[in-house]
Short mmCIF file of C-alpha atoms in Angstrom, two decimals:
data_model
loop_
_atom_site.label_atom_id
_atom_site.label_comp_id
_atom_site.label_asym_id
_atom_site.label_seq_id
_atom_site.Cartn_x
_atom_site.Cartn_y
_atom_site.Cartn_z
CA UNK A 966 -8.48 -35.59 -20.32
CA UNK A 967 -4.99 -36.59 -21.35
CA UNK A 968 -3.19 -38.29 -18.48
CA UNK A 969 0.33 -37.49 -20.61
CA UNK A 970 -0.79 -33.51 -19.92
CA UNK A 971 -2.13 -34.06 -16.39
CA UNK A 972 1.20 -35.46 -15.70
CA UNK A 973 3.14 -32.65 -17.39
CA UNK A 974 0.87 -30.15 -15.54
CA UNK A 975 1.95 -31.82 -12.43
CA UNK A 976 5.44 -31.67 -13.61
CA UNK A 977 4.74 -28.23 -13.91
CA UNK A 978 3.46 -27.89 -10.51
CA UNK A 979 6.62 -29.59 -8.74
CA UNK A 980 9.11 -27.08 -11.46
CA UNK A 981 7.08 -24.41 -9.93
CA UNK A 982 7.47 -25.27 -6.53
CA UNK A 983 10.98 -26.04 -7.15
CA UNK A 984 11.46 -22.33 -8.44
CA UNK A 985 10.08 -20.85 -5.37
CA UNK A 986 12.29 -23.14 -2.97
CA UNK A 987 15.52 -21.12 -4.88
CA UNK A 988 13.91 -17.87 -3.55
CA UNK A 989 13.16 -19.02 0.47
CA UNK A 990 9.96 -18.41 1.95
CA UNK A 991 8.54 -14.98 0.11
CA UNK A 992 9.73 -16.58 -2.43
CA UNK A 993 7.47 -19.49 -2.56
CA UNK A 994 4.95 -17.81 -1.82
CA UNK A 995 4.65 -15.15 -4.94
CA UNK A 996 6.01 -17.48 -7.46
CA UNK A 997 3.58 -20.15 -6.50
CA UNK A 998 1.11 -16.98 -7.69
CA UNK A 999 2.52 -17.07 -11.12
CA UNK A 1000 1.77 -21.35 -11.27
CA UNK A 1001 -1.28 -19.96 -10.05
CA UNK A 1002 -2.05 -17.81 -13.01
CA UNK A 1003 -1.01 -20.70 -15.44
CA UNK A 1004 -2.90 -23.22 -14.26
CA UNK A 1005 -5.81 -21.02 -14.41
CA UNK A 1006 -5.58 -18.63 -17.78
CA UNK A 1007 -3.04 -21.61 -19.82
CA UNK A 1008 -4.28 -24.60 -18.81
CA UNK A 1009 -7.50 -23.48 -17.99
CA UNK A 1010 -8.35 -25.24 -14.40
CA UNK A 1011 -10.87 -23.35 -11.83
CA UNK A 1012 -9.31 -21.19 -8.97
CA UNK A 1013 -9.90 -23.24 -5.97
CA UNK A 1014 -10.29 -21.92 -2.65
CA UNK A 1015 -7.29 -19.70 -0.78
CA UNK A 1016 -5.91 -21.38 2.82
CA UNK A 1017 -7.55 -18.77 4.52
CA UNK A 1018 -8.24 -20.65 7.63
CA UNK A 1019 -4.86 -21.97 7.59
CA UNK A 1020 -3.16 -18.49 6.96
CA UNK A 1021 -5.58 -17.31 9.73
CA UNK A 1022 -4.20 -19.67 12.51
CA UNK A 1023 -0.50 -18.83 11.57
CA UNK A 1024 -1.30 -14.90 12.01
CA UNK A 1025 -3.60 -15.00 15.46
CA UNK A 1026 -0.21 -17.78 17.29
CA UNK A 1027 2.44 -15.33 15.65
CA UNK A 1028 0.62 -12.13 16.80
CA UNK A 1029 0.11 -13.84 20.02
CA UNK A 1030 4.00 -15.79 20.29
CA UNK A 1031 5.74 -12.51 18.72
CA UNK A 1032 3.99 -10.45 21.79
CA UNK A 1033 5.43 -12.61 24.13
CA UNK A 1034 8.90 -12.18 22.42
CA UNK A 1035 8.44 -8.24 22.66
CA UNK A 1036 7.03 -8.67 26.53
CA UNK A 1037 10.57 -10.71 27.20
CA UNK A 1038 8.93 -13.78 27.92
CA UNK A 1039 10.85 -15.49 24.85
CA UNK A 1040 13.83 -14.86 26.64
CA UNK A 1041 12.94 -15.98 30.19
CA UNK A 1042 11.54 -19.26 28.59
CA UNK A 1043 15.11 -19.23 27.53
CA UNK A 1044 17.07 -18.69 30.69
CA UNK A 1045 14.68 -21.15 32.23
CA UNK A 1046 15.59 -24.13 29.65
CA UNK A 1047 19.52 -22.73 29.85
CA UNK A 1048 19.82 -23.33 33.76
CA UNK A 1049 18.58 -26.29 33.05
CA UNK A 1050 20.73 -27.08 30.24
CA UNK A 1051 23.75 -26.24 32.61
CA UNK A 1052 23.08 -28.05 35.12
CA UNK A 1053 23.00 -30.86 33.58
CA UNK A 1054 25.84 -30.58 31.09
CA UNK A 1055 26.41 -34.23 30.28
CA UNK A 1056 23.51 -34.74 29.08
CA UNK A 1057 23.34 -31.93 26.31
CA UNK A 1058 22.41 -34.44 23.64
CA UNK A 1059 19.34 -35.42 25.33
CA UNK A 1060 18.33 -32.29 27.08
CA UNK A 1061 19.09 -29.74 23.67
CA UNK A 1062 16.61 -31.00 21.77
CA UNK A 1063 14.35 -31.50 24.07
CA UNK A 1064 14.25 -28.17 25.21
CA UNK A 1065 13.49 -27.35 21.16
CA UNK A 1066 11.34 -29.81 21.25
CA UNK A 1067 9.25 -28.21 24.01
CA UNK A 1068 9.72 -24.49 23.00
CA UNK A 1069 8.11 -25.64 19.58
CA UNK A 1070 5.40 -27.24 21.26
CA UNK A 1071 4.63 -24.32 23.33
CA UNK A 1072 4.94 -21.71 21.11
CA UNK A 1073 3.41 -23.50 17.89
CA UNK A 1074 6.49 -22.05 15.95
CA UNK A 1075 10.17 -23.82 15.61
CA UNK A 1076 11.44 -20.62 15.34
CA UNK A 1077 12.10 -20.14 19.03
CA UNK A 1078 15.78 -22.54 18.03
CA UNK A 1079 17.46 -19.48 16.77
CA UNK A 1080 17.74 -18.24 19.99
CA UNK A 1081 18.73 -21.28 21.91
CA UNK A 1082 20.98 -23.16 19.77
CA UNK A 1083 24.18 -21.13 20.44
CA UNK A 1084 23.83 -21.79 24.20
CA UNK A 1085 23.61 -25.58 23.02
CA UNK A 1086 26.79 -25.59 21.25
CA UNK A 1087 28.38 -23.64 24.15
CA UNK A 1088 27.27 -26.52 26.50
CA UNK A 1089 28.81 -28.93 23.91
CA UNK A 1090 32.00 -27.36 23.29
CA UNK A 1091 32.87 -26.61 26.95
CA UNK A 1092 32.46 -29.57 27.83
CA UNK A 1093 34.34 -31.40 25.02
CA UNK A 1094 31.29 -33.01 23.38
CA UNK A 1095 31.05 -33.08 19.17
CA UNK A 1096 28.39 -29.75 18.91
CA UNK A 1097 27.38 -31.41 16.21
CA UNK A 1098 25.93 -34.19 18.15
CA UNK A 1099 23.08 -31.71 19.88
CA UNK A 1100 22.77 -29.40 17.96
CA UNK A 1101 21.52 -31.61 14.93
CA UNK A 1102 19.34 -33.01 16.91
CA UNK A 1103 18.14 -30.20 18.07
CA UNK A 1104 17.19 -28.34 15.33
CA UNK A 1105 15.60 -31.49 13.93
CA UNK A 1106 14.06 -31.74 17.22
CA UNK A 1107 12.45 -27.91 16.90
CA UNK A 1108 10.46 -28.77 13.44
CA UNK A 1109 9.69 -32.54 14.41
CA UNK A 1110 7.30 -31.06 17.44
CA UNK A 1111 5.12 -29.09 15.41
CA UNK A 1112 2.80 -32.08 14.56
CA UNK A 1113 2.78 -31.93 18.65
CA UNK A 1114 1.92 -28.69 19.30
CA UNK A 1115 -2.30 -27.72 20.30
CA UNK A 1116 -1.25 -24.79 18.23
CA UNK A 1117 0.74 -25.50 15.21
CA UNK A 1118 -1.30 -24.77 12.36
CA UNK A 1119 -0.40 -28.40 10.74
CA UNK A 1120 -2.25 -29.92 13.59
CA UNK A 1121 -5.50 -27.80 13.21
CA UNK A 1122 -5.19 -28.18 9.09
CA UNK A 1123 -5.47 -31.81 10.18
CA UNK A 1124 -8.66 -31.17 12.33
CA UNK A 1125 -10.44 -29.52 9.42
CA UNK A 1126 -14.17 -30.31 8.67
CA UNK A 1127 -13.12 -32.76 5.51
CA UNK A 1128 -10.96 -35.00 7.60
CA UNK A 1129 -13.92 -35.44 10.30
CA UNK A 1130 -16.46 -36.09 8.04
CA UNK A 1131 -14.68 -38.55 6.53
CA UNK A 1132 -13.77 -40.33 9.81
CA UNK A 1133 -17.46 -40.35 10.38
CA UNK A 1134 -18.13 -41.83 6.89
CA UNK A 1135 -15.34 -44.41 7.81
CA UNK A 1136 -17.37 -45.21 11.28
CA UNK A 1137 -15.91 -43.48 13.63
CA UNK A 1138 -17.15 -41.39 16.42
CA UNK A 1139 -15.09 -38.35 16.44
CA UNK A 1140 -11.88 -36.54 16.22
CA UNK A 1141 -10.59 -34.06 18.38
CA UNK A 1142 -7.60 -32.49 19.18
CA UNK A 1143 -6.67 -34.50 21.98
CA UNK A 1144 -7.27 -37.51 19.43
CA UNK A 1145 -4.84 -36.34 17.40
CA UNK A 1146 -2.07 -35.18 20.21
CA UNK A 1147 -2.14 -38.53 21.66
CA UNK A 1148 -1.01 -39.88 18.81
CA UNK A 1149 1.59 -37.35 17.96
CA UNK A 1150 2.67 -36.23 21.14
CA UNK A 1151 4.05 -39.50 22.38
CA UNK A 1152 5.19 -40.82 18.76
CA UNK A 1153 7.18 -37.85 17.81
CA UNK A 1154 8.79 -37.69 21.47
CA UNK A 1155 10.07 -41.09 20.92
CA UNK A 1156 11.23 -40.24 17.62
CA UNK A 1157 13.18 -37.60 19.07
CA UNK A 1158 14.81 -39.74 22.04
CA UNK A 1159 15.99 -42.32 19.09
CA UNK A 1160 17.66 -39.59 16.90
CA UNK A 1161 18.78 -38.80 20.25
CA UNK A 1162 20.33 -42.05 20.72
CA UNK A 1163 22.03 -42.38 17.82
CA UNK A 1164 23.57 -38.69 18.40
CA UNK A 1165 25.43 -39.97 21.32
CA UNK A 1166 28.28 -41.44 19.28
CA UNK A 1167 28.01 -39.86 15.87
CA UNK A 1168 30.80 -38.50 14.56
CA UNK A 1169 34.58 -38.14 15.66
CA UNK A 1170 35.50 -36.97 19.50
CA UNK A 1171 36.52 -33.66 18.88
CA UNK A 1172 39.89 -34.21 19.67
CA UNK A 1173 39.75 -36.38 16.78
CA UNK A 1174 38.39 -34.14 14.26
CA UNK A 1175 40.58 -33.11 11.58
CA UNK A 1176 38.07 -29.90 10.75
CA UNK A 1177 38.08 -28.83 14.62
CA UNK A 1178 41.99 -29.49 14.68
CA UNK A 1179 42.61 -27.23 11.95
CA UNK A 1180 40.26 -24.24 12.73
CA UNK A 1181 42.20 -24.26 15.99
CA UNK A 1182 45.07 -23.28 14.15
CA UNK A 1183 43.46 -20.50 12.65
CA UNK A 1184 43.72 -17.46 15.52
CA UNK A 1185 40.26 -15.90 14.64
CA UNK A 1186 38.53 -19.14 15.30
CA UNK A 1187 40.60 -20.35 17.92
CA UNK A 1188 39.75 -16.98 19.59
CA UNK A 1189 36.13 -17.45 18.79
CA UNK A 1190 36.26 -21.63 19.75
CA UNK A 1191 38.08 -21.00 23.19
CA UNK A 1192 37.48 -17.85 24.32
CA UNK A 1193 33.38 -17.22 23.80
CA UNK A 1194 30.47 -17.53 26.13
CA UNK A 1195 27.07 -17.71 24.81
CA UNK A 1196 24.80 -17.12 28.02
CA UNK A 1197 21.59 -15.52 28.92
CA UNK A 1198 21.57 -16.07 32.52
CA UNK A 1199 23.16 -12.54 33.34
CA UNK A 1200 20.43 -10.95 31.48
CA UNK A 1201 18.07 -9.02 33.95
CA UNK A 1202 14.10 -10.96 33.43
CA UNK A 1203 11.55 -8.40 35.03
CA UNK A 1204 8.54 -9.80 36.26
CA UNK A 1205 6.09 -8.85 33.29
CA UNK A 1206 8.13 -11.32 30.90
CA UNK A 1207 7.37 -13.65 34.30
CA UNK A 1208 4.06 -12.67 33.98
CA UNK A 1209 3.78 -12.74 30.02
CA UNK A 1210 4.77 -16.61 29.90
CA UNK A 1211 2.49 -17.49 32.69
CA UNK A 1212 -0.57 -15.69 30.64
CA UNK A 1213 0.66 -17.48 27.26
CA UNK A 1214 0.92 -20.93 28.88
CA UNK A 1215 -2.97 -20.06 30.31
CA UNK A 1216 -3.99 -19.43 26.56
CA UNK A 1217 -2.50 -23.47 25.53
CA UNK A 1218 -4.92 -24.44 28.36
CA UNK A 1219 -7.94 -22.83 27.49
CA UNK A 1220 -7.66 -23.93 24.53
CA UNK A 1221 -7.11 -28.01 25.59
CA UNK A 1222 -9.93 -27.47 27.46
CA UNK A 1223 -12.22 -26.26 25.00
CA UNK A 1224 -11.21 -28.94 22.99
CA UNK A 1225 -12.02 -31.22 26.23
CA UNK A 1226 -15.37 -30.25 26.59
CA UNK A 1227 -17.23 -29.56 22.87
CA UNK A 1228 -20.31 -28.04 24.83
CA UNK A 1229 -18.90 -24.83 25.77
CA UNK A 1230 -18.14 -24.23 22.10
CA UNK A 1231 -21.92 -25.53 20.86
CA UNK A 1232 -24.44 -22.53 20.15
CA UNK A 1233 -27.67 -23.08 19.00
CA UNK A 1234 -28.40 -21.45 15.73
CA UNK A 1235 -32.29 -20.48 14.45
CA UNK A 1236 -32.37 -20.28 10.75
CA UNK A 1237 -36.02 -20.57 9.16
CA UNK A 1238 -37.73 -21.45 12.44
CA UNK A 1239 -34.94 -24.75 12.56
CA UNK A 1240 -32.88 -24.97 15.68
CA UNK A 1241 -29.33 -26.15 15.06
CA UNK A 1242 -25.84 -27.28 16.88
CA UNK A 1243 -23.20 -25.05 15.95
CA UNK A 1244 -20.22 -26.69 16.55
CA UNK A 1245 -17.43 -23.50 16.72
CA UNK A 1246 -14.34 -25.67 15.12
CA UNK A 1247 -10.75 -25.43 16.62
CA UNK A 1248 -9.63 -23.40 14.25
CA UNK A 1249 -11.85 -20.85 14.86
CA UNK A 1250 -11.17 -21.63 19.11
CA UNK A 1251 -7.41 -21.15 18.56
CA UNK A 1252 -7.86 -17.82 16.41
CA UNK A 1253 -10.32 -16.20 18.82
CA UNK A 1254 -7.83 -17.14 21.87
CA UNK A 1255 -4.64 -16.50 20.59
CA UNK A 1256 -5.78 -13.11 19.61
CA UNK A 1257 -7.52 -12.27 23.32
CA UNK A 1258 -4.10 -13.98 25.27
CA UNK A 1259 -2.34 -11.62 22.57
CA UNK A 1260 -4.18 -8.49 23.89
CA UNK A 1261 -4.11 -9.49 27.52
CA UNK A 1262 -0.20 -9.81 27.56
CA UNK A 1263 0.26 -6.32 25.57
CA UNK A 1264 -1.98 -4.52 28.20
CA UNK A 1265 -1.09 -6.23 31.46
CA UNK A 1266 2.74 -6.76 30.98
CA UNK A 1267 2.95 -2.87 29.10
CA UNK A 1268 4.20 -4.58 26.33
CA UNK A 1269 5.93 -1.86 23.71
CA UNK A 1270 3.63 -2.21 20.85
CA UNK A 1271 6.57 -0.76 18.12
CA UNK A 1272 8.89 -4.15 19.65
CA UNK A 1273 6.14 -6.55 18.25
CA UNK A 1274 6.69 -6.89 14.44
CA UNK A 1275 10.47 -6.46 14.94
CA UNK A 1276 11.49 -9.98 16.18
CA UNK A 1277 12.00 -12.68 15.32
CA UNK A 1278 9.13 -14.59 15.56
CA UNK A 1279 6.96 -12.43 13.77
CA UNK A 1280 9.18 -12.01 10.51
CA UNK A 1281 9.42 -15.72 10.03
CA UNK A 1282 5.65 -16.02 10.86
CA UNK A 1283 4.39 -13.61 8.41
CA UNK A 1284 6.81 -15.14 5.56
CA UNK A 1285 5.81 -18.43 6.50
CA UNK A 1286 2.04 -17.22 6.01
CA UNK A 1287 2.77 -15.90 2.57
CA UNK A 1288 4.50 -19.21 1.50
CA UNK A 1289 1.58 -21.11 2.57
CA UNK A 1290 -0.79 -18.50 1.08
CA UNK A 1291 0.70 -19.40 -2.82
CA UNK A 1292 1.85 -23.11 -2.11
CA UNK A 1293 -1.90 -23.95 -0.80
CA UNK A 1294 -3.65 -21.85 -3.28
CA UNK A 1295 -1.63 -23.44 -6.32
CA UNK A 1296 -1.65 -27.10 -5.38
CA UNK A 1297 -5.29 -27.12 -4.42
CA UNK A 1298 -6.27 -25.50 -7.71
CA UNK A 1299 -4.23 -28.47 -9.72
CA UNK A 1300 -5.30 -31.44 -7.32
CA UNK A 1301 -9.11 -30.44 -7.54
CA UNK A 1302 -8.97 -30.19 -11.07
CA UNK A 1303 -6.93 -33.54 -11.78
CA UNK A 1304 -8.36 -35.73 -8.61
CA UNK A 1305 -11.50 -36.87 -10.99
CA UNK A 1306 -8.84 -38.04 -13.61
CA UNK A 1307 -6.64 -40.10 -11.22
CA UNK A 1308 -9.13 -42.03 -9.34
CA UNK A 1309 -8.83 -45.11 -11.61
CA UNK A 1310 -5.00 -44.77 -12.00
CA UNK A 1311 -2.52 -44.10 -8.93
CA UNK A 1312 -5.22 -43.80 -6.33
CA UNK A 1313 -5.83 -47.64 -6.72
CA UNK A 1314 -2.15 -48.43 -5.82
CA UNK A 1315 -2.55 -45.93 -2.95
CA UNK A 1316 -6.12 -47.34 -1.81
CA UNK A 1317 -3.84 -51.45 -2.03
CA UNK A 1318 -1.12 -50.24 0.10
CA UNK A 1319 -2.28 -46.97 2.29
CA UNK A 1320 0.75 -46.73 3.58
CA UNK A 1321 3.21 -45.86 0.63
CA UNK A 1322 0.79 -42.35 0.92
CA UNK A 1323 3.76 -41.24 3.64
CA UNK A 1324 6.27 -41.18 0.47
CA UNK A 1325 4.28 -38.71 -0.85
CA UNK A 1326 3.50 -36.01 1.87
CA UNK A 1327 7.66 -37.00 2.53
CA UNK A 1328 8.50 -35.93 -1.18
CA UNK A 1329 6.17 -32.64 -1.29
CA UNK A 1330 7.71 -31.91 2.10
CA UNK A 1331 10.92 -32.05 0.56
CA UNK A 1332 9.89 -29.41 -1.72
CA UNK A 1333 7.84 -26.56 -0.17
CA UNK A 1334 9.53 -26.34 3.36
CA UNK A 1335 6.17 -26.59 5.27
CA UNK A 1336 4.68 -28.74 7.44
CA UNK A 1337 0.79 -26.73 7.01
CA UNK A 1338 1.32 -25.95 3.50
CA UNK A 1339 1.87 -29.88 3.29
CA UNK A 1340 -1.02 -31.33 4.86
CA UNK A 1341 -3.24 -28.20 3.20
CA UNK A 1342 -1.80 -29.46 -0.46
CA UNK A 1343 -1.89 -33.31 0.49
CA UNK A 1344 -5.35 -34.15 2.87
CA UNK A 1345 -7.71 -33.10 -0.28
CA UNK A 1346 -5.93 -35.90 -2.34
CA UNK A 1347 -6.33 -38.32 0.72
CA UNK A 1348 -9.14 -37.84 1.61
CA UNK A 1349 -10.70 -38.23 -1.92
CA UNK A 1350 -9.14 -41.33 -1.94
CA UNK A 1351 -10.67 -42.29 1.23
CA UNK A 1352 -7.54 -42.96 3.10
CA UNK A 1353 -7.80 -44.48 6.49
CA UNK A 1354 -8.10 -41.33 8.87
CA UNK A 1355 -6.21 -43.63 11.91
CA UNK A 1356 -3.12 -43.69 9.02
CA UNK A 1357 -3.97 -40.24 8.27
CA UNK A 1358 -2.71 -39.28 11.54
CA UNK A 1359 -0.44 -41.27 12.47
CA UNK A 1360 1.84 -40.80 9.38
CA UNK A 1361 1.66 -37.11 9.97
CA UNK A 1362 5.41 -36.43 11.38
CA UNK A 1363 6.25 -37.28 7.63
CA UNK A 1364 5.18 -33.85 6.59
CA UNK A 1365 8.42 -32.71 7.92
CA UNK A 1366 10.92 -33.91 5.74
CA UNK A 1367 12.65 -30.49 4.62
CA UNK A 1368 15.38 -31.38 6.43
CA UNK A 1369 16.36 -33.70 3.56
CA UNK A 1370 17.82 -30.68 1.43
CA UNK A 1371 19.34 -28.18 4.07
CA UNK A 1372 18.40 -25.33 2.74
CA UNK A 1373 15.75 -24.30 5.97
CA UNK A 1374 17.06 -21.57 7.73
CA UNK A 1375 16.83 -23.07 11.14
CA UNK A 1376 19.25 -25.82 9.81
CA UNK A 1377 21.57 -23.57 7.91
CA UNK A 1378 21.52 -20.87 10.98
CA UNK A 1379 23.03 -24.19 13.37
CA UNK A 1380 25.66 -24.96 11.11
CA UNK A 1381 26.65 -21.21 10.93
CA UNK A 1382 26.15 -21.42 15.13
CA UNK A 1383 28.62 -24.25 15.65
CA UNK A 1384 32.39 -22.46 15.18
CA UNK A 1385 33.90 -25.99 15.23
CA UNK A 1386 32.67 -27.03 11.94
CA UNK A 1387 31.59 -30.22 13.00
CA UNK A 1388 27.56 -29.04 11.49
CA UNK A 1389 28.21 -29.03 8.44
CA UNK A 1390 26.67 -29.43 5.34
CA UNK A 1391 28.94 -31.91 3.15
CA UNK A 1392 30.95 -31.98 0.15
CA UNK A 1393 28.29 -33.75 -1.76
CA UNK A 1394 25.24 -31.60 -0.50
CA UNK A 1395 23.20 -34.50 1.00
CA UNK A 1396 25.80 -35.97 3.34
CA UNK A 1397 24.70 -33.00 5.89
CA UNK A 1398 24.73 -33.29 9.75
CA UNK A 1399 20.51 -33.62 9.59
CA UNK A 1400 20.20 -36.15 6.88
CA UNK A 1401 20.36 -39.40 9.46
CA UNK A 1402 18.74 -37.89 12.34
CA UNK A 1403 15.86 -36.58 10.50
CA UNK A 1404 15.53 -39.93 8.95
CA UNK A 1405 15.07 -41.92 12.32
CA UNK A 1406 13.09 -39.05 14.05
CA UNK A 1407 10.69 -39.14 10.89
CA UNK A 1408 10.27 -42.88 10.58
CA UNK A 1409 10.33 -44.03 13.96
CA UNK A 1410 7.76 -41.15 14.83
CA UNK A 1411 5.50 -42.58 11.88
CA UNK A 1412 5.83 -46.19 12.67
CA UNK A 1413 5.13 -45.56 16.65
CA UNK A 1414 2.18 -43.25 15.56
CA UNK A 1415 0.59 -45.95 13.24
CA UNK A 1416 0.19 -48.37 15.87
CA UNK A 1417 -0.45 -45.58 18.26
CA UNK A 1418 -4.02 -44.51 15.77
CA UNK A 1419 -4.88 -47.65 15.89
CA UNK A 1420 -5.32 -47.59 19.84
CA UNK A 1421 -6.83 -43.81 20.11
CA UNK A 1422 -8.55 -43.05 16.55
CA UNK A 1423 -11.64 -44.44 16.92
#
C-alpha cells in the first residue's frame, strides 16, 4: 500500500471529522456514517467493529443519572454544593470548580455544569470578583473530572480487555479500576487547583473592565447585572430527591467495591467438560448496576417516568452516544486497516519518545469533542504500538482538549451565563477565557499522572 494514499485517507478521516464538528454532537455522529461508507465501498477497507460496549456504558449512567434528575436529586445535589458555595463566598474560584469537578465525578457526565454555573457567576458578581475567573475554571473543571469518575465511560474504555492484556504482556500484574483512579483522581485534582491558581488574578478587577463598564451603561444589562439572583435554595427538596441521591451515591460504591474484590464478579464456566474463570469485566459491572440503581430510584422515590427523557442529562447523553457511535465506528475501521502499514514509519518515532503519543490523543481531542470517543479511536493505535500502559494512563487527562476550540456547549453556555462579558470568546477565536486554564489543568494533570503510574501501575 501507498503511504501517499494512506495519508490522504487519513486526511480524509480528520476532513470528515472536521465536517461533523460544524454540525455538534448528532452531527458527528451521522456524518462520521457517511466516512464510514467511504472508507468501506471507495476505498475499500473492512468494517471494523461498532463501540458497542462503549455506547452501552454511556446509555445504562445516563438512564441511571437522568432518573435522578427526574427524582429531583440533581437539584438537591445542587442546593447542597450552593450553600456551600455561599458560605464561603471568597473563595468562589476555588470552591466553583470544585463543586463541577465533583458533580462530574459523581454523576459520570459534565453535564450537571449547566445547572450550576449561573449560581457561580452570581457568587462572583455579588461579590465583586471577575465571573470570568470561576466560571472558566469551572467549566474546564466539569470535563477535566471525567478521566476521574468510576463511571465515565472514558475510564472503563481504558479498562477494556486490550489494554490489560497488554499490561500483562508488558509484565505487569493487573489493572483495575482503582489502578487507574489513583492515578487520575489525584493528578487531575491538582490540575484543577493550578488552573485554579492562576484564576485568582486573571484578568482586570471588574471595576477595571472596559466591557463590564460599558454594559453597565446599557439599562437592559445593567438591570440584568445588578438586579438578578440566581438561587436554588428557596426551592422546596422533598425527601425522595433526599432519598434518590443517597441510592445513586450507593450504586458508585457497589461498584468500587466490586472492582475491590474481583471474586464476587468470578463465575466458573463449564464448556466441553473444561472448568473456567469468568472474569465479568467492569464494563459489564457498571452496565448491570447502573441499570438496577436506575430501577430502584424510579420505584422507591415514585419517580415520574414521562420526566426522565426530558432533561437535561438525558438529551446530551443520548447525543453524546450517537457521536461516539459514528466517531468510534469510522476511526477504528481506518486505523485497523492502516496500523499494518505504519508500523515501520511513525510508530518508530512514537515507540523512541512514548511520550509525544499525548500530542496526538490532544489533537484528535481537539476534533471530535469526546473524551470516550478519544480513547475508543486512539488505544487500538497504542496499543499496537505497544505503548507503555503506566504512560497509557497517566497521559489520559489529555483526551480532553476540546476546550481548545470553544465550540462545546458547556463552554459556550458559561460565556452566555456570565452577563458581564468578562467569558468571552475573543476577537481572534482562540484568545477565549478557557484557552490558558485548560492548558495548565491538561498538562499539569498529565505530568503529575506520569510520575503518579509509575508509583501505582504495576
Amino acid at each position: 500500500m501507498n503511504t501517499y494514499v494512506l495519508i490522504l485517507e487519513f486526511l480524509f478521516l480528520l476532513g470528515m471529522l472536521y465536517a461533523g464538528s460544524r454540525y455538534g454532537g448528532i452531527g458527528l455522529g451521522v456524518i462520521s456514517g457517511i466516512g464510514l461508507i467511504i472508507e468501506v465501498f471507495v476505498f475499500r477497507m473492512p468494517p471494523a467493529s461498532a463501540p458497542i460496549e462503549v455506547m452501552l456504558i454511556i446509555l445504562a449512567v445516563v438512564t441511571c443519572a437522568s432518573i435522578l434528575e427526574a427524582a429531583g436529586g440533581l437539584k438537591f445535589m445542587l442546593q447542597v454544593a450552593e450553600k456551600i458555595l455561599r458560605k464561603n463566598p471568597k473563595q468562589i474560584t476555588f470552591l466553583g470548580p470544585i463543586a463541577t469537578y465533583t458533580l462530574t465525578f459523581m454523576l459520570g457526565t459534565g453535564h450537571a455544569v449547566y445547572s450550576i454555573m449561573p449560581i457561580i457567576g452570581d457568587i462572583a458578581l455579588k461579590n465583586k470578583i471577575r465571573p470570568e475567573r470561576p466560571m472558566a475554571a469551572a467549566s474546564v473543571a466539569s470535563q477535566l473530572a471525567l478521566t476521574a469518575s468510576p463511571i465515565s465511560a472514558v475510564v472503563n474504555v481504558y479498562l477494556g480487555k486490550a489494554l490489560i492484556d497488554l499490561f500483562h504482556l508488558q509484565g505487569g500484574a493487573n489493572l483495575t479500576l482503582l489502578n487507574v483512579l489513583s492515578v487520575t483522581l489525584p493528578a487531575t485534582f491538582l490540575g484543577m487547583l493550578a488552573m485554579c491558581l492562576y484564576s485568582l488574578r486573571r484578568g482586570k478587577d471588574l471595576e477595571k473592565d472596559p466591557e463590564y463598564q460599558r454594559r453597565l451603561q446599557d439599562p437592559t444589562y445593567r438591570d440584568l447585572i445588578l438586579n438578578s439572583t440566581k438561587t436554588t435554595l428557596n426551592d422546596y427538596i422533598p425527601q425522595s430527591a433526599k432519598n434518590a441521591v443517597y441510592i445513586f451515591l450507593s450504586s458508585i460504591v457497589i461498584i468500587v467495591i466490586l472492582a475491590l474484590y474481583e471474586d464476587i464478579r468470578t463465575f466458573e464456566v463449564i464448556k466441553e467438560g473444561v472448568v473456567t474463570k469468568n472474569i465479568v469485566s467492569m464494563g459489564v459491572i457498571i452496565q448491570m448496576v447502573m441499570l438496577c440503581f436506575g430501577g430502584i430510584i424510579l420505584i422507591s422515590c415514585k419517580t415520574p417516568v414521562r420526566l426522565v427523557p426530558e432533561g437535561v442529562v438525558f438529551k446530551s447523553g443520548m447525543v453524546a452516544c450517537i457521536a461516539i457511535f459514528g466517531i468510534a465506528w469510522m476511526s477504528d475501521t481506518y486505523f485497523t486497516y492502516a496500523m499494518p502499514y505504519f508500523e515501520q514509519g511513525i510508530t518508530s518515532m512514537v515507540k523512541a519518545y512514548p511520550w509525544t503519543f499525548i500530542f496526538a490523543l490532544f489533537a484528535v481531542s481537539v476534533v471530535i469533542n469526546s473524551q470516550a470517543a478519544t480513547a475508543k479511536m486512539m488505544l487500538p493505535v497504542a496499543i499496537a504500538m505497544g505503548l507503555p500502559v503506566p504512560l497509557l494512563i497517566g497521559i489520559m487527562p489529555a483526551t480532553y482538549a476540546y476546550f481548545f476550540i470553544p465550540n462545546y456547549p458547556s463552554d459556550i453556555a458559561t460565556v452566555n451565563f456570565d452577563p458581564t462579558g468578562t467569558t468571552k470568546i475573543g476577537k481572534y477565536y482562540f484568545n477565549h477565557s478557557f484557552m490558558v486554564p485548560g492548558l495548565i489543568a491538561v498538562g499539569i494533570s498529565c505530568l503529575v499522572g506520569i510520575g503518579l503510574a509509575e508509583i501505582f501501575i504495576r
